[in-house]
JSON list of C-alpha atoms in Angstrom, two decimals:
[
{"chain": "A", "resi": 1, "resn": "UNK", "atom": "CA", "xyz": [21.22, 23.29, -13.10]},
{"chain": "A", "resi": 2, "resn": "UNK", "atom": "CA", "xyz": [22.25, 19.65, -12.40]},
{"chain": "A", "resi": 3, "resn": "UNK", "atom": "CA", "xyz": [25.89, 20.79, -12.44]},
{"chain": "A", "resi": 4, "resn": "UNK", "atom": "CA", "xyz": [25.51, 23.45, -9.96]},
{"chain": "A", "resi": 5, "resn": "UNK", "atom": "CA", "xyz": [23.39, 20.42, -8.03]},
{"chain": "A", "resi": 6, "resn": "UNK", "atom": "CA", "xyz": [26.45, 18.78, -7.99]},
{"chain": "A", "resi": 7, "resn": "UNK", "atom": "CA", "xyz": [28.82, 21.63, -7.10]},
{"chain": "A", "resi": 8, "resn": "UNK", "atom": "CA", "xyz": [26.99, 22.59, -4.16]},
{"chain": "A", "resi": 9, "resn": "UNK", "atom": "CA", "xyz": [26.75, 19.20, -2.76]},
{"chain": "A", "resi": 10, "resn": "UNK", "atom": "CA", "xyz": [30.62, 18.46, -3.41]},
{"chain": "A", "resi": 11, "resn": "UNK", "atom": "CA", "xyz": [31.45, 21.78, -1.42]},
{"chain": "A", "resi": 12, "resn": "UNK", "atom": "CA", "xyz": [29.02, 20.38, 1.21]},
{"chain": "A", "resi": 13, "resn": "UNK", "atom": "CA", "xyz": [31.40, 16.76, 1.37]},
{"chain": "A", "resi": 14, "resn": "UNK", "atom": "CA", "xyz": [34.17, 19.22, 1.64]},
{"chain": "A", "resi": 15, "resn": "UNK", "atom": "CA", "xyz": [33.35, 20.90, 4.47]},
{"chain": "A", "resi": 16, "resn": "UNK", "atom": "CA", "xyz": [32.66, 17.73, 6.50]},
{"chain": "A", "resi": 17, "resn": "UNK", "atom": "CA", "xyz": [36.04, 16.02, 4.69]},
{"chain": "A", "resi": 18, "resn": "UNK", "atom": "CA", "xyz": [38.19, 18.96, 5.65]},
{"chain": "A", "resi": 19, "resn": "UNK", "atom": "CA", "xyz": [36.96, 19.52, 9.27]},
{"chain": "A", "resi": 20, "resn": "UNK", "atom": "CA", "xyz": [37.69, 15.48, 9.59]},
{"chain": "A", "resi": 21, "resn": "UNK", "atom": "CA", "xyz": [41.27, 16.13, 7.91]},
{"chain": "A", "resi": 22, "resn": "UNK", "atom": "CA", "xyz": [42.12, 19.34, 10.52]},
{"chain": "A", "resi": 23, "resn": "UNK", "atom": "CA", "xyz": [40.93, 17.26, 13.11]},
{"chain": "A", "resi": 24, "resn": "UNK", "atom": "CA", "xyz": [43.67, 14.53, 12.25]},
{"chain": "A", "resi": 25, "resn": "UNK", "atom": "CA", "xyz": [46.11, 16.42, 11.52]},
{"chain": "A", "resi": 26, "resn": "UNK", "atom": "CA", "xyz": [45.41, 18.47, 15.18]},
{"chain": "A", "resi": 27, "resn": "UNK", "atom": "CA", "xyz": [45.37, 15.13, 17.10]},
{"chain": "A", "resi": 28, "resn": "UNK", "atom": "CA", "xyz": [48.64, 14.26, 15.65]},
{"chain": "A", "resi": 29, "resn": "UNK", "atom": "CA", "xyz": [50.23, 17.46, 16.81]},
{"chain": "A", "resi": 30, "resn": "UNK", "atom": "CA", "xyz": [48.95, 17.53, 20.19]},
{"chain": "A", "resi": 31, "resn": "UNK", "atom": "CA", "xyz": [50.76, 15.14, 22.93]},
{"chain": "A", "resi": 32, "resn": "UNK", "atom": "CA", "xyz": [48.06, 14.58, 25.76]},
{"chain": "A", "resi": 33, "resn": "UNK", "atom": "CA", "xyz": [49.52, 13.96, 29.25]},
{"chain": "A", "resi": 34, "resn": "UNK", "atom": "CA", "xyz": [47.68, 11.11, 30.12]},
{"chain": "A", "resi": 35, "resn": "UNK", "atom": "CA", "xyz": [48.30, 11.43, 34.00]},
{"chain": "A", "resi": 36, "resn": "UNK", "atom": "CA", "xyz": [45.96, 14.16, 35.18]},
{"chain": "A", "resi": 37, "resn": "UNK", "atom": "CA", "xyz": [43.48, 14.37, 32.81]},
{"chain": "A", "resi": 38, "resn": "UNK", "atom": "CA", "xyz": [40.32, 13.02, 33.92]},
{"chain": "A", "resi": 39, "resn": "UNK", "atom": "CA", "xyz": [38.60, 10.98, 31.06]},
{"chain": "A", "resi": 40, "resn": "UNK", "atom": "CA", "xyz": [34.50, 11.06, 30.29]},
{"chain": "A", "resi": 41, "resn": "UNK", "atom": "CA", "xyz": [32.70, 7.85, 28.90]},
{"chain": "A", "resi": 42, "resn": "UNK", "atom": "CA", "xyz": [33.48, 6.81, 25.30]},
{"chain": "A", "resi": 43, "resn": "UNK", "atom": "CA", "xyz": [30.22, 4.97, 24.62]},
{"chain": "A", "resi": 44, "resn": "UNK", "atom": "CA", "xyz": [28.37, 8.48, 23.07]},
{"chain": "A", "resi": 45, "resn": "UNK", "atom": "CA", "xyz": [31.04, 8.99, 21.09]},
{"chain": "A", "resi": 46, "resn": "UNK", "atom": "CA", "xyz": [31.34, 5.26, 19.78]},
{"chain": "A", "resi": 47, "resn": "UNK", "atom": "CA", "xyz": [27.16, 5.72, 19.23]},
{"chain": "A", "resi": 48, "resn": "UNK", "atom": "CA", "xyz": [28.00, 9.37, 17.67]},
{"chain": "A", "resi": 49, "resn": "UNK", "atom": "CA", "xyz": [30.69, 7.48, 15.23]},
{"chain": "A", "resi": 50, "resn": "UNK", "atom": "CA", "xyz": [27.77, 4.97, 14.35]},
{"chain": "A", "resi": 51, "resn": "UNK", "atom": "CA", "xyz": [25.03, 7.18, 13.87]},
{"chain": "A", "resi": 52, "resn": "UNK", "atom": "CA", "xyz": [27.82, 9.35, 11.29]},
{"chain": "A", "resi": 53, "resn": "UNK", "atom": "CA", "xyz": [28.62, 6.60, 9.69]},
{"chain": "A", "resi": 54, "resn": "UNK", "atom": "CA", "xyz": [24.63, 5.47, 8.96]},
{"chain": "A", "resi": 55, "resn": "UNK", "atom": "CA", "xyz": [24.17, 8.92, 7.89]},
{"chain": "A", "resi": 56, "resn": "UNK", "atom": "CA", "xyz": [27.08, 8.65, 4.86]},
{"chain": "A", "resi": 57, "resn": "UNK", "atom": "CA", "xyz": [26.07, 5.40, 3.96]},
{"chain": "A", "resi": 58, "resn": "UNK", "atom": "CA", "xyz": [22.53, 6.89, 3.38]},
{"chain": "A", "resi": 59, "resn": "UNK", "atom": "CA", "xyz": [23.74, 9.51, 1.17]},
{"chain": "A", "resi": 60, "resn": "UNK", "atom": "CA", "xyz": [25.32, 6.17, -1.07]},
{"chain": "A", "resi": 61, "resn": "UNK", "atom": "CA", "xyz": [22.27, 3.96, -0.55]},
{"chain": "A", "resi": 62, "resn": "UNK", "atom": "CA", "xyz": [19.41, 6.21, -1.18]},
{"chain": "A", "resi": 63, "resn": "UNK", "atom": "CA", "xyz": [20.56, 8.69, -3.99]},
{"chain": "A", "resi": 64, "resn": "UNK", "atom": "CA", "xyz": [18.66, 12.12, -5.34]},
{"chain": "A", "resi": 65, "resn": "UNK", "atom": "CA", "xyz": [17.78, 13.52, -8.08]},
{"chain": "A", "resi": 66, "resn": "UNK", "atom": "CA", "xyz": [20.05, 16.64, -9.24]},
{"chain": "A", "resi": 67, "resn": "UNK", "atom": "CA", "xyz": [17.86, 18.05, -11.76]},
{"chain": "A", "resi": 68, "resn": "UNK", "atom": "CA", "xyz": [15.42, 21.15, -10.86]},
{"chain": "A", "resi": 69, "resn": "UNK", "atom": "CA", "xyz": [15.27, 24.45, -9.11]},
{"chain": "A", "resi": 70, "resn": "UNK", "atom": "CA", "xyz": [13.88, 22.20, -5.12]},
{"chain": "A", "resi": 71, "resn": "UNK", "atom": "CA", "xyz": [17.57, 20.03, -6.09]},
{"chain": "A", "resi": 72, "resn": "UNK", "atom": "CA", "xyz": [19.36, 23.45, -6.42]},
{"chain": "A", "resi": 73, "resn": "UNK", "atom": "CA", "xyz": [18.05, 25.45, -3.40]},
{"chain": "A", "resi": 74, "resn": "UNK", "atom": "CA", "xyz": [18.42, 22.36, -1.03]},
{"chain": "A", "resi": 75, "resn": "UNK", "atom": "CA", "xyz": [21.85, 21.79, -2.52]},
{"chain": "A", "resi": 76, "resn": "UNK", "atom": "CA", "xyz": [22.96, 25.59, -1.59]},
{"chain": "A", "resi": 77, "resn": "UNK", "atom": "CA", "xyz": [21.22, 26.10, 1.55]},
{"chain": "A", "resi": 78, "resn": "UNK", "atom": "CA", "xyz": [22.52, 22.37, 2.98]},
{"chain": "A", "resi": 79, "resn": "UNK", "atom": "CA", "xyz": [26.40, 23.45, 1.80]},
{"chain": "A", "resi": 80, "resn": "UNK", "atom": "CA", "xyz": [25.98, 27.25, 3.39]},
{"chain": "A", "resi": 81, "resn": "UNK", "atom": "CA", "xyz": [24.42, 25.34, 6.75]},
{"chain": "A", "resi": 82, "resn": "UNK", "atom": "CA", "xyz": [27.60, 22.85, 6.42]},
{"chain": "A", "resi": 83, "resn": "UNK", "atom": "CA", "xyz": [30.06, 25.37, 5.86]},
{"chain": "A", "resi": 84, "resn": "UNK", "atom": "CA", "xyz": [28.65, 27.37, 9.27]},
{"chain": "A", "resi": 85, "resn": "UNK", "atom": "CA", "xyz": [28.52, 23.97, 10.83]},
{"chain": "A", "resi": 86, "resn": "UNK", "atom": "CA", "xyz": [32.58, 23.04, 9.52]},
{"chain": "A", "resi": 87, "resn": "UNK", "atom": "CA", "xyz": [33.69, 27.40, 10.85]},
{"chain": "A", "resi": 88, "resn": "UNK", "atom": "CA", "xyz": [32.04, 27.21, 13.76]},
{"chain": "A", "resi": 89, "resn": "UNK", "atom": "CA", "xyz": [33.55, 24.05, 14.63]},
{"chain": "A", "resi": 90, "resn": "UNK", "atom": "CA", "xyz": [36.90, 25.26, 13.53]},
{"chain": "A", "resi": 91, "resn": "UNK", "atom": "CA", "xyz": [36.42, 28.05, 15.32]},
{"chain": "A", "resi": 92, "resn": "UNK", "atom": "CA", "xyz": [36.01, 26.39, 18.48]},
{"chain": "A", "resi": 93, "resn": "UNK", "atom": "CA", "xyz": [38.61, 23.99, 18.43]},
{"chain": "A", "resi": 94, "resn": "UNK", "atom": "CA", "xyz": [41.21, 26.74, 18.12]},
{"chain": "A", "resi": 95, "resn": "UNK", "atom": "CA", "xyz": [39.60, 28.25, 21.75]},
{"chain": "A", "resi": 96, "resn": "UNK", "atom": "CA", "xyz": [39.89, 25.29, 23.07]},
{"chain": "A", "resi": 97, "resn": "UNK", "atom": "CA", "xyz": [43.64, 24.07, 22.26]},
{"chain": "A", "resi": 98, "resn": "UNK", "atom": "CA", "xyz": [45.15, 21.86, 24.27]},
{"chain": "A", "resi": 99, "resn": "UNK", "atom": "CA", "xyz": [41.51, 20.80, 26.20]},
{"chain": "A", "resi": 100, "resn": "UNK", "atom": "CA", "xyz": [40.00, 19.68, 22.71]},
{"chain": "A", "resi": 101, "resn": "UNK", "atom": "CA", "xyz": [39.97, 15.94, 22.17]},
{"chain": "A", "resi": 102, "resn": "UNK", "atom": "CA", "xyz": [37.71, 13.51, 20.69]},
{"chain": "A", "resi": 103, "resn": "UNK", "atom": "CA", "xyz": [36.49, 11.88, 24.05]},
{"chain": "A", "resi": 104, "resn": "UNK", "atom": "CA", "xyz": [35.27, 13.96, 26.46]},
{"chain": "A", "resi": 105, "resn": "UNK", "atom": "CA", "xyz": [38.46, 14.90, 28.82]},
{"chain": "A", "resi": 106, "resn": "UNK", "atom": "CA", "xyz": [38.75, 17.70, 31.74]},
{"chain": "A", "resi": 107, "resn": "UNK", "atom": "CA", "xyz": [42.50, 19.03, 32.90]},
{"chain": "A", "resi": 108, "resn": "UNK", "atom": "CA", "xyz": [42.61, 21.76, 35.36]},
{"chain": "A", "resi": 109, "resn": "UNK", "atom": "CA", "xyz": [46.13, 22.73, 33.29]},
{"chain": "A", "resi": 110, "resn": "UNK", "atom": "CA", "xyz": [44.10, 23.31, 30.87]},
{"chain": "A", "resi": 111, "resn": "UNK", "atom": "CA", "xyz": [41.36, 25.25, 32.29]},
{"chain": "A", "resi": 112, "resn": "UNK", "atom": "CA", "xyz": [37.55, 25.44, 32.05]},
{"chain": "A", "resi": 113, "resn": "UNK", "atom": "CA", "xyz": [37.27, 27.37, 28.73]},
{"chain": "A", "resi": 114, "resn": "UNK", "atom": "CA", "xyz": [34.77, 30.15, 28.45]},
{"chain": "A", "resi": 115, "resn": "UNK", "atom": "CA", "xyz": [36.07, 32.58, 25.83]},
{"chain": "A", "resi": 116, "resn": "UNK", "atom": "CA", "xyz": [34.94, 33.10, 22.30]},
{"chain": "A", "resi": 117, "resn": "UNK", "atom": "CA", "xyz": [32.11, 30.70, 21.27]},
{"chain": "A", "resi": 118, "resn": "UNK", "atom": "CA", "xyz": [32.09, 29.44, 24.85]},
{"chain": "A", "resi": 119, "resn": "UNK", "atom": "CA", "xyz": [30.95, 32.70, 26.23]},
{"chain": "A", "resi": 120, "resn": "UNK", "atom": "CA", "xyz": [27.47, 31.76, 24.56]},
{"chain": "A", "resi": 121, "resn": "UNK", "atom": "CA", "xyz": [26.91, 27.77, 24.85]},
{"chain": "A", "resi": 122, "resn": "UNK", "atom": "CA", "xyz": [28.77, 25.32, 26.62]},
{"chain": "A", "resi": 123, "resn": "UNK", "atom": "CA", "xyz": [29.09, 22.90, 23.70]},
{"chain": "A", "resi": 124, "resn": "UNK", "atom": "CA", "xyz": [29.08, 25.03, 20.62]},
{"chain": "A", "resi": 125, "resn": "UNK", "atom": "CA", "xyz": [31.40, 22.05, 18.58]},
{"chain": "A", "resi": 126, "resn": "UNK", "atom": "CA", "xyz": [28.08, 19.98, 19.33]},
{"chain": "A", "resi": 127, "resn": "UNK", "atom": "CA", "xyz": [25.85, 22.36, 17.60]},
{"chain": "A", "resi": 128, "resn": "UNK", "atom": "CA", "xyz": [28.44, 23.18, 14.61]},
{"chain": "A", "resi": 129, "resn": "UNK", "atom": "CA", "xyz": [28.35, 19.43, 14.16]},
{"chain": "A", "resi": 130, "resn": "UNK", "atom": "CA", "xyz": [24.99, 19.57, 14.18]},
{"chain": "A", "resi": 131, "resn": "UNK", "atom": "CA", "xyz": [24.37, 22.15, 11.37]},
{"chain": "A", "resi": 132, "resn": "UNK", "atom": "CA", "xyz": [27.12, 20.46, 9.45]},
{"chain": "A", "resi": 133, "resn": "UNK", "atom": "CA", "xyz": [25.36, 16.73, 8.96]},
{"chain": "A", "resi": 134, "resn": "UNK", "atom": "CA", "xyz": [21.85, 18.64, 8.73]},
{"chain": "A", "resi": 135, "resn": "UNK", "atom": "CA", "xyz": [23.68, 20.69, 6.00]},
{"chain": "A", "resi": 136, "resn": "UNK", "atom": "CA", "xyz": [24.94, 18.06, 4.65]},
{"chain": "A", "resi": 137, "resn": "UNK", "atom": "CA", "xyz": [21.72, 15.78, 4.22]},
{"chain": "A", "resi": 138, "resn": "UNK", "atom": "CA", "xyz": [19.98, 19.08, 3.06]},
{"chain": "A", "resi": 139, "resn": "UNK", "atom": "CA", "xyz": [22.70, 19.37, 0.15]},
{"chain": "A", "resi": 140, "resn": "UNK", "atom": "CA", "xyz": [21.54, 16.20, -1.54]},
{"chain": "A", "resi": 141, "resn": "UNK", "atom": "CA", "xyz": [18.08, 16.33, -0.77]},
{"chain": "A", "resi": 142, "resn": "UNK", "atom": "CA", "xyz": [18.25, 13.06, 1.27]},
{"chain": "A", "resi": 143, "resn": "UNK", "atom": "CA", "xyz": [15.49, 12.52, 3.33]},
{"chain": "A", "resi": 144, "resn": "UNK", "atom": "CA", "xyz": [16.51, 9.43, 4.88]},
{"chain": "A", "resi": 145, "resn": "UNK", "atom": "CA", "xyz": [19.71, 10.81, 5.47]},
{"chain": "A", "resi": 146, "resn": "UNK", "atom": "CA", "xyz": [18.32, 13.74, 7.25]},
{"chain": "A", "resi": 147, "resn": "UNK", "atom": "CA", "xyz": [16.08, 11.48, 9.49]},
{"chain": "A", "resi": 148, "resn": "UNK", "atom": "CA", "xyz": [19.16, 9.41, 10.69]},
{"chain": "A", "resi": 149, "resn": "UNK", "atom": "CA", "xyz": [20.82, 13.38, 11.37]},
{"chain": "A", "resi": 150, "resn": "UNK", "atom": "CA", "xyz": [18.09, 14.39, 13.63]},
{"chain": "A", "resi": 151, "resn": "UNK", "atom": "CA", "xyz": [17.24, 10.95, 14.82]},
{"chain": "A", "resi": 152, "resn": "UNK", "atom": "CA", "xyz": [20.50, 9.38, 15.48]},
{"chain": "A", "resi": 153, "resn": "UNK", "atom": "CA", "xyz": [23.63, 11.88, 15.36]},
{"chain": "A", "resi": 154, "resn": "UNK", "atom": "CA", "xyz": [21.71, 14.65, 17.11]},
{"chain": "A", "resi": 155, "resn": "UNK", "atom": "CA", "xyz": [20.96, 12.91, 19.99]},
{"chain": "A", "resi": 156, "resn": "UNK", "atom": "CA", "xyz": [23.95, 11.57, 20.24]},
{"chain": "A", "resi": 157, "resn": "UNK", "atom": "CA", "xyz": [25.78, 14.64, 20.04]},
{"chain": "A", "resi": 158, "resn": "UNK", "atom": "CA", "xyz": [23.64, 15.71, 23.22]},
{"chain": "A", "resi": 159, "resn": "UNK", "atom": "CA", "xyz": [24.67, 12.26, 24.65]},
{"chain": "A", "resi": 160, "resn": "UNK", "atom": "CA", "xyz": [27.55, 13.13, 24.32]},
{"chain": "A", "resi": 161, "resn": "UNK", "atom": "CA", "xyz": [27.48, 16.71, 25.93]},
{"chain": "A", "resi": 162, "resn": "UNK", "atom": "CA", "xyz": [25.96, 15.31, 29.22]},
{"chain": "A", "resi": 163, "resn": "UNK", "atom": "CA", "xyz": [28.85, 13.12, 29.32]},
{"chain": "A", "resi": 164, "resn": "UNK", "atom": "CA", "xyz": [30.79, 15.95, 28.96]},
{"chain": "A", "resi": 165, "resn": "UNK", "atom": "CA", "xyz": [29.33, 17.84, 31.76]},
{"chain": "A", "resi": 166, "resn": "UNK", "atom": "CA", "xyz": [29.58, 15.41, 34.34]},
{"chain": "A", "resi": 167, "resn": "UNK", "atom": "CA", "xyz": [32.67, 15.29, 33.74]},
{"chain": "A", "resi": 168, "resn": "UNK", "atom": "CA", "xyz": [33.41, 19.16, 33.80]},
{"chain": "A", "resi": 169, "resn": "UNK", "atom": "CA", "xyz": [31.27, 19.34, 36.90]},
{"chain": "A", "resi": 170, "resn": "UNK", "atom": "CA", "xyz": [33.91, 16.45, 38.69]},
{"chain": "A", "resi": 171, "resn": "UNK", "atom": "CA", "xyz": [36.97, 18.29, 37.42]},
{"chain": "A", "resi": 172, "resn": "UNK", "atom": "CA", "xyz": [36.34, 22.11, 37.76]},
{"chain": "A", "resi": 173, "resn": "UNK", "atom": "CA", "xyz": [33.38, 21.95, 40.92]},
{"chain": "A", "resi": 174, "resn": "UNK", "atom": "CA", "xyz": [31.62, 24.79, 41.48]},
{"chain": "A", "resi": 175, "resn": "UNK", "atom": "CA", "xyz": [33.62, 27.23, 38.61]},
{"chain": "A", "resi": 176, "resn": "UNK", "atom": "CA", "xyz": [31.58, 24.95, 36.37]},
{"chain": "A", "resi": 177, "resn": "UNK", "atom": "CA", "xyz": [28.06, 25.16, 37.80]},
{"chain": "A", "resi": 178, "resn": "UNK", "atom": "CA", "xyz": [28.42, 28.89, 37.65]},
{"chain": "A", "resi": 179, "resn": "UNK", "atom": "CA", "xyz": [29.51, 28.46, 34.22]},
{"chain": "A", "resi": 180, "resn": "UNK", "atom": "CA", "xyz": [26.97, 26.43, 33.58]},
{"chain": "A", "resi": 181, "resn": "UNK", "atom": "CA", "xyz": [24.04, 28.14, 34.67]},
{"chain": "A", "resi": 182, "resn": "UNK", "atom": "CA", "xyz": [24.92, 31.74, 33.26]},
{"chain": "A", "resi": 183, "resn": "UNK", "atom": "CA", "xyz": [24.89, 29.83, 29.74]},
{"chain": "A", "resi": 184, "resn": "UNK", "atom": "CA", "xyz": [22.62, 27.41, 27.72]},
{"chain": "A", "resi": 185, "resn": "UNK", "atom": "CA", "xyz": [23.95, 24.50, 26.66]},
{"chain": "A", "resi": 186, "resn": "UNK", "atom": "CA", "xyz": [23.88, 23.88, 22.82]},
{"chain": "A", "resi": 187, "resn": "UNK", "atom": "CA", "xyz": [21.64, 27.29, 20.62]},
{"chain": "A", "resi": 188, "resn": "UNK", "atom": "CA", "xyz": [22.64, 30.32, 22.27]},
{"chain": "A", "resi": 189, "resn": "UNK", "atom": "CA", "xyz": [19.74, 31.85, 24.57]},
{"chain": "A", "resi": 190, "resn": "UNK", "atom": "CA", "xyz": [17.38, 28.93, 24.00]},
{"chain": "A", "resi": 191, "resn": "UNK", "atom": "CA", "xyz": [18.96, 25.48, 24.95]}
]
């Protein structure tokens, strides 16, 4: 049982790791022109750095067991809600494509996206990111970890997404209010 413990949690690290390596590797590839984008505040994604860092130096600082059946099923369901969390995200950065960046930007040669996850929530990358650090503190059966998750990066994922939509609502006008109120903003038909 410990061994599958351990399995699950290192596909859980995966997920996370290989989102973070796609992520490089699609910043590299994709030249921004600076000129007419329209750039949002970096602060909540500074704070959103911080509180992701806290939460991996929990997982070091404040280890779990891996013995026992509670150590198993927390290990698979936090790596099944990770590896939603790391597709969904994936998912969405391919709709987005050239209008995905790590601070909040808005280009109207880009466009206001609205296809595929879109269609649903306005910041689906938010909630993805969400499920994948709850996932993640789930995996090793962390509590404190999972506390800093819904304490710290949660909020400042939503920090971030009013950023975000100040921003959209400056670039795009009234295309985004529309947009905006025909969906929710983060869980599909709730929020």
């Amino acid at each position: 049982m410990v061994t599958l413990t351990i399995v699950l949690r290192v596909v859980a690290v995966l997920a996370f790791a290989g989102l973070m390596l796609l992520s490089v590797s699609w910043s590299r590839g994709h030249a921004k022109t600076q000129a007419r984008q329209d750039r949002g505040d970096r602060a909540p994604v500074v704070a959103n750095f911080t509180a992701l860092g806290l939460l991996f130096s929990s997982l070091l600082i404040f280890p779990s067991s891996s013995a026992g059946f509670t150590a198993v099923l927390l290990a698979l369901s936090g790596s099944l809600l990770a590896l939603a969390g790391a597709a969904l995200v994936v998912r969405c950065r391919a709709e987005l494509g050239a209008a995905w960046s790590y601070a909040p930007i808005a280009d109207q040669s880009t466009g206001l996206i609205t296809t595929g996850p879109y269609r649903l929530v306005r910041h689906p990358i938010y909630l993805g990111l969400a499920l994948l650090v709850i996932g993640e503190a789930l995996a090793f059966g962390n509590w404190p970890a999972l506390f800093i998750a819904l304490s710290g990066v949660v909020p400042t994922l939503a920090w971030r997404a009013r950023a975000e939509e100040k921003l959209l609502s400056r670039t795009f006008g009234e295309r985004f209010e529309v947009y905006r109120q025909r969906t929710k903003m983060i869980i599909p038909y709730l929020l």
